[in-house]
Amino acid sequence: MGTRGEMETEVDRVHHVVWCVHGENLERVRAYWERALGLTMVDIELPDRGLHVLLAWDAGIEIVAPTAVGGGGATAVNAVLAERGEGVYAIVYSVASIDEARSRLEGEGAELVFEETVPPDVVRQRGIVAADQPSFTIRQAQFRDALGMGICLQELTGEATAPFPS
């Protein structure tokens, strides 16, 4: 994939897989992924979204756990945990234009769960790129499709060349 601070520019492909786990299992899950596959997980606290995130984007893995009962992303993650338990939460799919892809998904009955634009300074604050590397903007929109699967569209723009911490 890339080194920390390089932005993967390929589109129309799976970017990474997001797993959801209960908060009390987060450290056990981290230890397993690190031990079993040798991954290095980067911690990101998102209090405004009610989530704790572990990233190994160089390996295409993101693990999320709710840190709150409701609000932000915690509501959606808690709903999936209650309905299906721990496991795959969403597939993140890189696109050239979220607006075009969004229109197609909504036309197929997908329901918007959340959307956000993460500016370059926040990308850097979250540790997705190193402080001395060029940053980029992440625009994302998460959907629950008509089949019940989570699909998160991701559009990356900016100076960097990949959001894969190493």
N, C-alpha and C. Protein backbone atom coordinates (compact mmCIF):
# COMPACT_ATOMS: atom_id res chain seq x y z
N MET A 1 0.84 -1.17 0.00
CA MET A 1 0.00 0.00 0.00
C MET A 1 0.89 1.23 0.00
N GLY A 2 0.94 1.98 1.04
CA GLY A 2 1.78 3.16 1.05
C GLY A 2 2.42 3.35 2.39
N THR A 3 3.27 4.33 2.45
CA THR A 3 3.86 4.66 3.73
C THR A 3 3.07 5.78 4.36
N ARG A 4 3.30 6.00 5.63
CA ARG A 4 2.56 7.04 6.33
C ARG A 4 2.76 8.37 5.63
N GLY A 5 1.64 9.01 5.29
CA GLY A 5 1.71 10.29 4.63
C GLY A 5 1.54 10.22 3.12
N GLU A 6 1.44 9.03 2.56
CA GLU A 6 1.18 8.91 1.14
C GLU A 6 -0.29 8.59 0.96
N MET A 7 -0.93 9.16 -0.06
CA MET A 7 -2.35 8.94 -0.25
C MET A 7 -2.60 8.03 -1.44
N GLU A 8 -3.25 6.91 -1.20
CA GLU A 8 -3.63 5.98 -2.25
C GLU A 8 -4.64 6.69 -3.14
N THR A 9 -4.38 6.77 -4.43
CA THR A 9 -5.25 7.53 -5.31
C THR A 9 -6.15 6.65 -6.17
N GLU A 10 -6.02 5.34 -6.05
CA GLU A 10 -6.88 4.46 -6.82
C GLU A 10 -8.32 4.62 -6.38
N VAL A 11 -9.22 4.58 -7.33
CA VAL A 11 -10.65 4.70 -7.01
C VAL A 11 -11.39 3.51 -7.58
N ASP A 12 -12.66 3.42 -7.22
CA ASP A 12 -13.52 2.33 -7.65
C ASP A 12 -12.96 0.98 -7.22
N ARG A 13 -12.57 0.94 -5.94
CA ARG A 13 -12.08 -0.30 -5.35
C ARG A 13 -12.28 -0.24 -3.84
N VAL A 14 -12.24 -1.40 -3.20
CA VAL A 14 -12.31 -1.44 -1.75
C VAL A 14 -11.05 -0.82 -1.19
N HIS A 15 -11.22 0.10 -0.25
CA HIS A 15 -10.10 0.78 0.39
C HIS A 15 -9.71 0.06 1.68
N HIS A 16 -10.71 -0.21 2.53
CA HIS A 16 -10.45 -0.99 3.73
C HIS A 16 -11.76 -1.53 4.30
N VAL A 17 -11.63 -2.43 5.28
CA VAL A 17 -12.78 -3.05 5.93
C VAL A 17 -12.84 -2.54 7.36
N VAL A 18 -14.06 -2.20 7.80
CA VAL A 18 -14.27 -1.71 9.17
C VAL A 18 -14.97 -2.81 9.97
N TRP A 19 -14.37 -3.16 11.09
CA TRP A 19 -14.94 -4.12 12.03
C TRP A 19 -15.51 -3.34 13.20
N CYS A 20 -16.58 -3.84 13.83
CA CYS A 20 -17.07 -3.21 15.05
C CYS A 20 -17.03 -4.24 16.18
N VAL A 21 -16.66 -3.75 17.35
CA VAL A 21 -16.58 -4.59 18.54
C VAL A 21 -17.13 -3.81 19.73
N HIS A 22 -17.52 -4.53 20.76
CA HIS A 22 -17.93 -3.89 22.01
C HIS A 22 -16.69 -3.29 22.66
N GLY A 23 -16.88 -2.15 23.31
CA GLY A 23 -15.77 -1.44 23.93
C GLY A 23 -14.94 -2.30 24.87
N GLU A 24 -15.60 -3.17 25.62
CA GLU A 24 -14.86 -4.01 26.57
C GLU A 24 -13.98 -5.05 25.89
N ASN A 25 -14.18 -5.27 24.59
CA ASN A 25 -13.37 -6.25 23.85
C ASN A 25 -12.28 -5.61 23.00
N LEU A 26 -12.22 -4.30 22.99
CA LEU A 26 -11.31 -3.60 22.08
C LEU A 26 -9.85 -4.00 22.30
N GLU A 27 -9.38 -4.02 23.52
CA GLU A 27 -7.97 -4.35 23.76
C GLU A 27 -7.66 -5.81 23.44
N ARG A 28 -8.59 -6.71 23.71
CA ARG A 28 -8.40 -8.11 23.35
C ARG A 28 -8.32 -8.27 21.83
N VAL A 29 -9.19 -7.56 21.13
CA VAL A 29 -9.19 -7.62 19.66
C VAL A 29 -7.90 -7.02 19.11
N ARG A 30 -7.46 -5.90 19.68
CA ARG A 30 -6.19 -5.28 19.26
C ARG A 30 -5.04 -6.28 19.42
N ALA A 31 -4.96 -6.88 20.59
CA ALA A 31 -3.87 -7.82 20.87
C ALA A 31 -3.89 -8.98 19.86
N TYR A 32 -5.08 -9.47 19.56
CA TYR A 32 -5.20 -10.57 18.61
C TYR A 32 -4.67 -10.17 17.22
N TRP A 33 -5.15 -9.05 16.68
CA TRP A 33 -4.73 -8.60 15.35
C TRP A 33 -3.24 -8.32 15.32
N GLU A 34 -2.72 -7.71 16.38
CA GLU A 34 -1.29 -7.40 16.42
C GLU A 34 -0.45 -8.66 16.52
N ARG A 35 -0.88 -9.60 17.36
CA ARG A 35 -0.14 -10.85 17.55
C ARG A 35 -0.27 -11.77 16.34
N ALA A 36 -1.50 -11.97 15.87
CA ALA A 36 -1.76 -12.94 14.81
C ALA A 36 -1.25 -12.49 13.45
N LEU A 37 -1.35 -11.18 13.18
CA LEU A 37 -1.00 -10.70 11.84
C LEU A 37 0.15 -9.70 11.84
N GLY A 38 0.64 -9.35 13.02
CA GLY A 38 1.76 -8.42 13.09
C GLY A 38 1.40 -6.99 12.76
N LEU A 39 0.13 -6.64 12.89
CA LEU A 39 -0.31 -5.28 12.57
C LEU A 39 0.10 -4.30 13.66
N THR A 40 0.30 -3.06 13.28
CA THR A 40 0.47 -1.98 14.23
C THR A 40 -0.79 -1.13 14.16
N MET A 41 -1.51 -1.08 15.26
CA MET A 41 -2.77 -0.35 15.29
C MET A 41 -2.53 1.05 15.84
N VAL A 42 -3.04 2.06 15.14
CA VAL A 42 -2.97 3.45 15.56
C VAL A 42 -4.27 3.79 16.27
N ASP A 43 -4.18 4.34 17.49
CA ASP A 43 -5.37 4.72 18.27
C ASP A 43 -5.87 6.09 17.86
N ILE A 44 -7.18 6.19 17.67
CA ILE A 44 -7.81 7.48 17.40
C ILE A 44 -9.08 7.56 18.24
N GLU A 45 -9.12 8.54 19.13
CA GLU A 45 -10.31 8.80 19.93
C GLU A 45 -11.15 9.84 19.19
N LEU A 46 -12.43 9.54 19.02
CA LEU A 46 -13.35 10.47 18.37
C LEU A 46 -14.51 10.76 19.34
N PRO A 47 -14.26 11.57 20.37
CA PRO A 47 -15.30 11.81 21.38
C PRO A 47 -16.56 12.44 20.80
N ASP A 48 -16.42 13.26 19.76
CA ASP A 48 -17.59 13.88 19.14
C ASP A 48 -18.47 12.86 18.43
N ARG A 49 -17.88 11.74 18.06
CA ARG A 49 -18.63 10.66 17.40
C ARG A 49 -18.95 9.52 18.35
N GLY A 50 -18.39 9.57 19.57
CA GLY A 50 -18.62 8.50 20.54
C GLY A 50 -17.93 7.21 20.17
N LEU A 51 -16.76 7.31 19.53
CA LEU A 51 -16.06 6.12 19.04
C LEU A 51 -14.59 6.11 19.42
N HIS A 52 -14.06 4.92 19.59
CA HIS A 52 -12.61 4.69 19.68
C HIS A 52 -12.28 3.86 18.45
N VAL A 53 -11.28 4.30 17.71
CA VAL A 53 -10.91 3.66 16.45
C VAL A 53 -9.49 3.15 16.53
N LEU A 54 -9.27 1.96 16.01
CA LEU A 54 -7.93 1.42 15.82
C LEU A 54 -7.73 1.29 14.31
N LEU A 55 -6.62 1.82 13.82
CA LEU A 55 -6.35 1.78 12.38
C LEU A 55 -5.07 1.04 12.07
N ALA A 56 -5.16 0.21 11.07
CA ALA A 56 -3.99 -0.38 10.43
C ALA A 56 -4.28 -0.27 8.93
N TRP A 57 -4.37 0.98 8.46
CA TRP A 57 -4.79 1.21 7.08
C TRP A 57 -3.81 0.66 6.08
N ASP A 58 -2.55 0.52 6.46
CA ASP A 58 -1.60 -0.09 5.54
C ASP A 58 -1.99 -1.54 5.27
N ALA A 59 -2.76 -2.13 6.20
CA ALA A 59 -3.26 -3.49 6.03
C ALA A 59 -4.73 -3.51 5.62
N GLY A 60 -5.35 -2.33 5.53
CA GLY A 60 -6.76 -2.25 5.13
C GLY A 60 -7.74 -2.62 6.24
N ILE A 61 -7.35 -2.36 7.50
CA ILE A 61 -8.19 -2.74 8.65
C ILE A 61 -8.47 -1.53 9.52
N GLU A 62 -9.73 -1.36 9.89
CA GLU A 62 -10.17 -0.36 10.87
C GLU A 62 -11.09 -1.08 11.84
N ILE A 63 -10.89 -0.84 13.13
CA ILE A 63 -11.74 -1.44 14.15
C ILE A 63 -12.35 -0.31 14.96
N VAL A 64 -13.68 -0.33 15.12
CA VAL A 64 -14.36 0.72 15.87
C VAL A 64 -15.10 0.11 17.05
N ALA A 65 -15.12 0.87 18.15
CA ALA A 65 -15.88 0.48 19.33
C ALA A 65 -16.57 1.72 19.86
N PRO A 66 -17.84 1.60 20.23
CA PRO A 66 -18.54 2.75 20.79
C PRO A 66 -18.02 3.07 22.19
N THR A 67 -17.92 4.37 22.47
CA THR A 67 -17.53 4.81 23.81
C THR A 67 -18.69 5.53 24.49
N ALA A 68 -19.81 5.59 23.80
CA ALA A 68 -21.02 6.23 24.32
C ALA A 68 -22.22 5.41 23.88
N VAL A 69 -23.34 5.64 24.52
CA VAL A 69 -24.57 4.92 24.17
C VAL A 69 -25.17 5.49 22.90
N GLY A 70 -25.16 6.82 22.76
CA GLY A 70 -25.76 7.44 21.59
C GLY A 70 -24.94 8.59 21.11
N GLY A 71 -25.40 9.17 20.01
CA GLY A 71 -24.74 10.33 19.42
C GLY A 71 -23.68 9.94 18.43
N GLY A 72 -23.54 10.77 17.42
CA GLY A 72 -22.50 10.55 16.42
C GLY A 72 -22.52 9.16 15.85
N GLY A 73 -21.36 8.58 15.74
CA GLY A 73 -21.24 7.24 15.17
C GLY A 73 -21.62 6.13 16.13
N ALA A 74 -21.63 6.43 17.44
CA ALA A 74 -21.94 5.39 18.44
C ALA A 74 -23.33 4.80 18.23
N THR A 75 -24.30 5.61 17.86
CA THR A 75 -25.66 5.11 17.67
C THR A 75 -25.68 4.05 16.57
N ALA A 76 -25.04 4.33 15.44
CA ALA A 76 -25.03 3.38 14.33
C ALA A 76 -24.26 2.11 14.69
N VAL A 77 -23.12 2.25 15.34
CA VAL A 77 -22.32 1.08 15.71
C VAL A 77 -23.07 0.24 16.74
N ASN A 78 -23.66 0.88 17.74
CA ASN A 78 -24.42 0.14 18.75
C ASN A 78 -25.59 -0.61 18.12
N ALA A 79 -26.23 -0.02 17.12
CA ALA A 79 -27.35 -0.69 16.45
C ALA A 79 -26.88 -1.96 15.75
N VAL A 80 -25.74 -1.89 15.07
CA VAL A 80 -25.20 -3.07 14.38
C VAL A 80 -24.78 -4.13 15.40
N LEU A 81 -24.13 -3.70 16.48
CA LEU A 81 -23.73 -4.66 17.51
C LEU A 81 -24.95 -5.36 18.11
N ALA A 82 -26.03 -4.62 18.34
CA ALA A 82 -27.24 -5.22 18.91
C ALA A 82 -27.91 -6.17 17.92
N GLU A 83 -27.86 -5.82 16.65
CA GLU A 83 -28.55 -6.61 15.62
C GLU A 83 -27.75 -7.83 15.18
N ARG A 84 -26.42 -7.65 14.98
CA ARG A 84 -25.61 -8.73 14.39
C ARG A 84 -24.43 -9.16 15.25
N GLY A 85 -24.11 -8.39 16.28
CA GLY A 85 -22.94 -8.72 17.09
C GLY A 85 -21.67 -8.19 16.45
N GLU A 86 -20.55 -8.57 17.01
CA GLU A 86 -19.26 -8.09 16.52
C GLU A 86 -18.94 -8.70 15.16
N GLY A 87 -18.24 -7.93 14.35
CA GLY A 87 -17.85 -8.41 13.04
C GLY A 87 -17.74 -7.26 12.05
N VAL A 88 -17.88 -7.57 10.78
CA VAL A 88 -17.75 -6.56 9.74
C VAL A 88 -18.86 -5.53 9.90
N TYR A 89 -18.46 -4.28 9.96
CA TYR A 89 -19.40 -3.17 10.10
C TYR A 89 -19.67 -2.51 8.75
N ALA A 90 -18.60 -2.28 7.99
CA ALA A 90 -18.76 -1.63 6.69
C ALA A 90 -17.56 -1.91 5.81
N ILE A 91 -17.79 -1.81 4.53
CA ILE A 91 -16.74 -1.85 3.53
C ILE A 91 -16.55 -0.41 3.07
N VAL A 92 -15.31 0.09 3.11
CA VAL A 92 -15.02 1.45 2.65
C VAL A 92 -14.55 1.34 1.21
N TYR A 93 -15.24 2.06 0.36
CA TYR A 93 -15.02 1.98 -1.08
C TYR A 93 -14.57 3.35 -1.59
N SER A 94 -13.41 3.40 -2.21
CA SER A 94 -12.88 4.67 -2.75
C SER A 94 -13.57 5.03 -4.05
N VAL A 95 -13.97 6.29 -4.14
CA VAL A 95 -14.63 6.78 -5.34
C VAL A 95 -14.00 8.10 -5.76
N ALA A 96 -14.14 8.44 -7.03
CA ALA A 96 -13.67 9.73 -7.52
C ALA A 96 -14.62 10.84 -7.11
N SER A 97 -15.92 10.52 -7.04
CA SER A 97 -16.93 11.53 -6.69
C SER A 97 -18.00 10.90 -5.80
N ILE A 98 -18.04 11.34 -4.56
CA ILE A 98 -19.09 10.84 -3.66
C ILE A 98 -20.46 11.20 -4.19
N ASP A 99 -20.61 12.38 -4.75
CA ASP A 99 -21.93 12.82 -5.21
C ASP A 99 -22.50 11.87 -6.26
N GLU A 100 -21.69 11.45 -7.22
CA GLU A 100 -22.16 10.52 -8.25
C GLU A 100 -22.48 9.15 -7.65
N ALA A 101 -21.57 8.63 -6.82
CA ALA A 101 -21.78 7.31 -6.23
C ALA A 101 -22.98 7.33 -5.27
N ARG A 102 -23.13 8.42 -4.53
CA ARG A 102 -24.25 8.55 -3.60
C ARG A 102 -25.58 8.47 -4.35
N SER A 103 -25.66 9.15 -5.46
CA SER A 103 -26.87 9.15 -6.26
C SER A 103 -27.22 7.72 -6.71
N ARG A 104 -26.21 6.97 -7.12
CA ARG A 104 -26.45 5.59 -7.56
C ARG A 104 -26.92 4.72 -6.39
N LEU A 105 -26.25 4.84 -5.24
CA LEU A 105 -26.64 4.02 -4.07
C LEU A 105 -28.05 4.35 -3.61
N GLU A 106 -28.37 5.64 -3.53
CA GLU A 106 -29.71 6.02 -3.10
C GLU A 106 -30.76 5.55 -4.09
N GLY A 107 -30.39 5.53 -5.37
CA GLY A 107 -31.30 5.02 -6.39
C GLY A 107 -31.59 3.53 -6.23
N GLU A 108 -30.69 2.83 -5.56
CA GLU A 108 -30.87 1.40 -5.29
C GLU A 108 -31.46 1.14 -3.91
N GLY A 109 -31.89 2.20 -3.22
CA GLY A 109 -32.55 2.03 -1.94
C GLY A 109 -31.65 2.11 -0.72
N ALA A 110 -30.39 2.51 -0.89
CA ALA A 110 -29.49 2.63 0.25
C ALA A 110 -29.90 3.83 1.10
N GLU A 111 -29.71 3.69 2.42
CA GLU A 111 -30.08 4.73 3.37
C GLU A 111 -28.81 5.37 3.94
N LEU A 112 -28.74 6.69 3.89
CA LEU A 112 -27.59 7.42 4.43
C LEU A 112 -27.59 7.31 5.95
N VAL A 113 -26.45 6.88 6.52
CA VAL A 113 -26.29 6.77 7.97
C VAL A 113 -25.59 8.02 8.50
N PHE A 114 -24.52 8.44 7.84
CA PHE A 114 -23.84 9.67 8.21
C PHE A 114 -22.94 10.09 7.07
N GLU A 115 -22.57 11.37 7.09
CA GLU A 115 -21.57 11.86 6.15
C GLU A 115 -20.75 12.93 6.85
N GLU A 116 -19.50 13.04 6.42
CA GLU A 116 -18.63 14.05 7.00
C GLU A 116 -17.50 14.36 6.04
N THR A 117 -16.94 15.54 6.25
CA THR A 117 -15.73 15.95 5.55
C THR A 117 -14.69 16.21 6.63
N VAL A 118 -13.57 15.51 6.53
CA VAL A 118 -12.49 15.67 7.51
C VAL A 118 -11.39 16.47 6.83
N PRO A 119 -11.17 17.73 7.26
CA PRO A 119 -10.17 18.58 6.62
C PRO A 119 -8.74 18.12 6.96
N PRO A 120 -7.77 18.58 6.16
CA PRO A 120 -6.38 18.13 6.32
C PRO A 120 -5.82 18.30 7.73
N ASP A 121 -6.15 19.39 8.42
CA ASP A 121 -5.59 19.58 9.77
C ASP A 121 -6.14 18.55 10.74
N VAL A 122 -7.40 18.14 10.58
CA VAL A 122 -7.99 17.13 11.45
C VAL A 122 -7.45 15.74 11.09
N VAL A 123 -7.22 15.48 9.81
CA VAL A 123 -6.59 14.23 9.40
C VAL A 123 -5.24 14.09 10.11
N ARG A 124 -4.49 15.16 10.14
CA ARG A 124 -3.18 15.16 10.82
C ARG A 124 -3.35 14.97 12.32
N GLN A 125 -4.30 15.69 12.95
CA GLN A 125 -4.55 15.58 14.39
C GLN A 125 -4.92 14.16 14.79
N ARG A 126 -5.66 13.48 13.94
CA ARG A 126 -6.09 12.11 14.23
C ARG A 126 -4.96 11.09 14.04
N GLY A 127 -3.83 11.52 13.52
CA GLY A 127 -2.70 10.62 13.36
C GLY A 127 -2.76 9.79 12.10
N ILE A 128 -3.60 10.16 11.16
CA ILE A 128 -3.72 9.40 9.91
C ILE A 128 -2.52 9.67 9.02
N VAL A 129 -1.95 10.87 9.11
CA VAL A 129 -0.68 11.17 8.44
C VAL A 129 0.28 11.73 9.49
N ALA A 130 1.55 11.56 9.23
CA ALA A 130 2.57 12.09 10.14
C ALA A 130 2.55 13.61 10.08
N ALA A 131 2.93 14.23 11.18
CA ALA A 131 2.91 15.70 11.30
C ALA A 131 3.76 16.38 10.24
N ASP A 132 4.82 15.73 9.78
CA ASP A 132 5.72 16.35 8.80
C ASP A 132 5.36 16.00 7.35
N GLN A 133 4.24 15.33 7.14
CA GLN A 133 3.82 14.92 5.79
C GLN A 133 2.68 15.80 5.29
N PRO A 134 2.56 15.95 3.97
CA PRO A 134 1.40 16.66 3.42
C PRO A 134 0.12 15.91 3.79
N SER A 135 -0.94 16.64 4.02
CA SER A 135 -2.19 16.01 4.39
C SER A 135 -3.18 16.06 3.23
N PHE A 136 -4.42 15.70 3.49
CA PHE A 136 -5.44 15.61 2.47
C PHE A 136 -6.79 15.71 3.15
N THR A 137 -7.83 15.80 2.37
CA THR A 137 -9.21 15.84 2.87
C THR A 137 -9.84 14.48 2.65
N ILE A 138 -10.55 14.02 3.67
CA ILE A 138 -11.34 12.79 3.54
C ILE A 138 -12.80 13.20 3.55
N ARG A 139 -13.48 12.88 2.51
CA ARG A 139 -14.93 13.09 2.46
C ARG A 139 -15.55 11.70 2.45
N GLN A 140 -16.47 11.45 3.37
CA GLN A 140 -17.05 10.12 3.42
C GLN A 140 -18.54 10.17 3.69
N ALA A 141 -19.22 9.18 3.18
CA ALA A 141 -20.67 9.04 3.38
C ALA A 141 -20.95 7.56 3.58
N GLN A 142 -21.54 7.24 4.73
CA GLN A 142 -21.82 5.84 5.03
C GLN A 142 -23.28 5.55 4.81
N PHE A 143 -23.52 4.40 4.21
CA PHE A 143 -24.87 3.96 3.87
C PHE A 143 -25.12 2.56 4.41
N ARG A 144 -26.37 2.29 4.64
CA ARG A 144 -26.81 0.92 4.84
C ARG A 144 -27.56 0.60 3.56
N ASP A 145 -27.06 -0.38 2.83
CA ASP A 145 -27.68 -0.64 1.53
C ASP A 145 -28.95 -1.46 1.69
N ALA A 146 -29.63 -1.67 0.58
CA ALA A 146 -30.92 -2.36 0.60
C ALA A 146 -30.79 -3.80 1.09
N LEU A 147 -29.57 -4.35 1.10
CA LEU A 147 -29.34 -5.71 1.56
C LEU A 147 -28.89 -5.75 3.02
N GLY A 148 -28.76 -4.58 3.66
CA GLY A 148 -28.38 -4.51 5.06
C GLY A 148 -26.89 -4.39 5.30
N MET A 149 -26.10 -4.28 4.26
CA MET A 149 -24.64 -4.17 4.39
C MET A 149 -24.24 -2.71 4.54
N GLY A 150 -23.22 -2.46 5.34
CA GLY A 150 -22.70 -1.11 5.48
C GLY A 150 -21.71 -0.81 4.38
N ILE A 151 -21.92 0.27 3.67
CA ILE A 151 -21.01 0.71 2.62
C ILE A 151 -20.64 2.16 2.93
N CYS A 152 -19.36 2.43 3.01
CA CYS A 152 -18.90 3.79 3.25
C CYS A 152 -18.13 4.25 2.01
N LEU A 153 -18.64 5.27 1.35
CA LEU A 153 -17.95 5.85 0.22
C LEU A 153 -16.90 6.80 0.76
N GLN A 154 -15.73 6.79 0.13
CA GLN A 154 -14.64 7.66 0.58
C GLN A 154 -14.00 8.33 -0.62
N GLU A 155 -13.91 9.64 -0.54
CA GLU A 155 -13.26 10.44 -1.58
C GLU A 155 -12.08 11.15 -0.94
N LEU A 156 -10.89 10.95 -1.46
CA LEU A 156 -9.68 11.54 -0.91
C LEU A 156 -9.17 12.60 -1.88
N THR A 157 -8.92 13.80 -1.37
CA THR A 157 -8.40 14.86 -2.21
C THR A 157 -7.32 15.62 -1.44
N GLY A 158 -6.36 16.13 -2.15
CA GLY A 158 -5.34 16.95 -1.51
C GLY A 158 -3.95 16.69 -2.01
N GLU A 159 -2.98 17.23 -1.26
CA GLU A 159 -1.60 17.19 -1.69
C GLU A 159 -0.90 15.87 -1.46
N ALA A 160 -1.30 15.13 -0.43
CA ALA A 160 -0.57 13.92 -0.07
C ALA A 160 -0.72 12.87 -1.14
N THR A 161 0.08 11.88 -1.07
CA THR A 161 -0.01 10.82 -2.06
C THR A 161 -0.55 9.56 -1.44
N ALA A 162 -1.15 9.17 0.39
CA ALA A 162 -1.93 7.98 0.88
C ALA A 162 -2.22 8.06 2.37
N PRO A 163 -3.39 7.66 2.80
CA PRO A 163 -3.68 7.71 4.22
C PRO A 163 -3.38 6.40 4.91
N PHE A 164 -2.19 5.91 4.75
CA PHE A 164 -1.83 4.64 5.33
C PHE A 164 -0.70 4.82 6.31
N PRO A 165 -1.02 4.93 7.62
CA PRO A 165 0.05 5.04 8.59
C PRO A 165 0.91 3.79 8.56
N SER A 166 2.19 3.96 8.78
CA SER A 166 3.05 2.79 8.82
C SER A 166 3.73 2.71 10.17
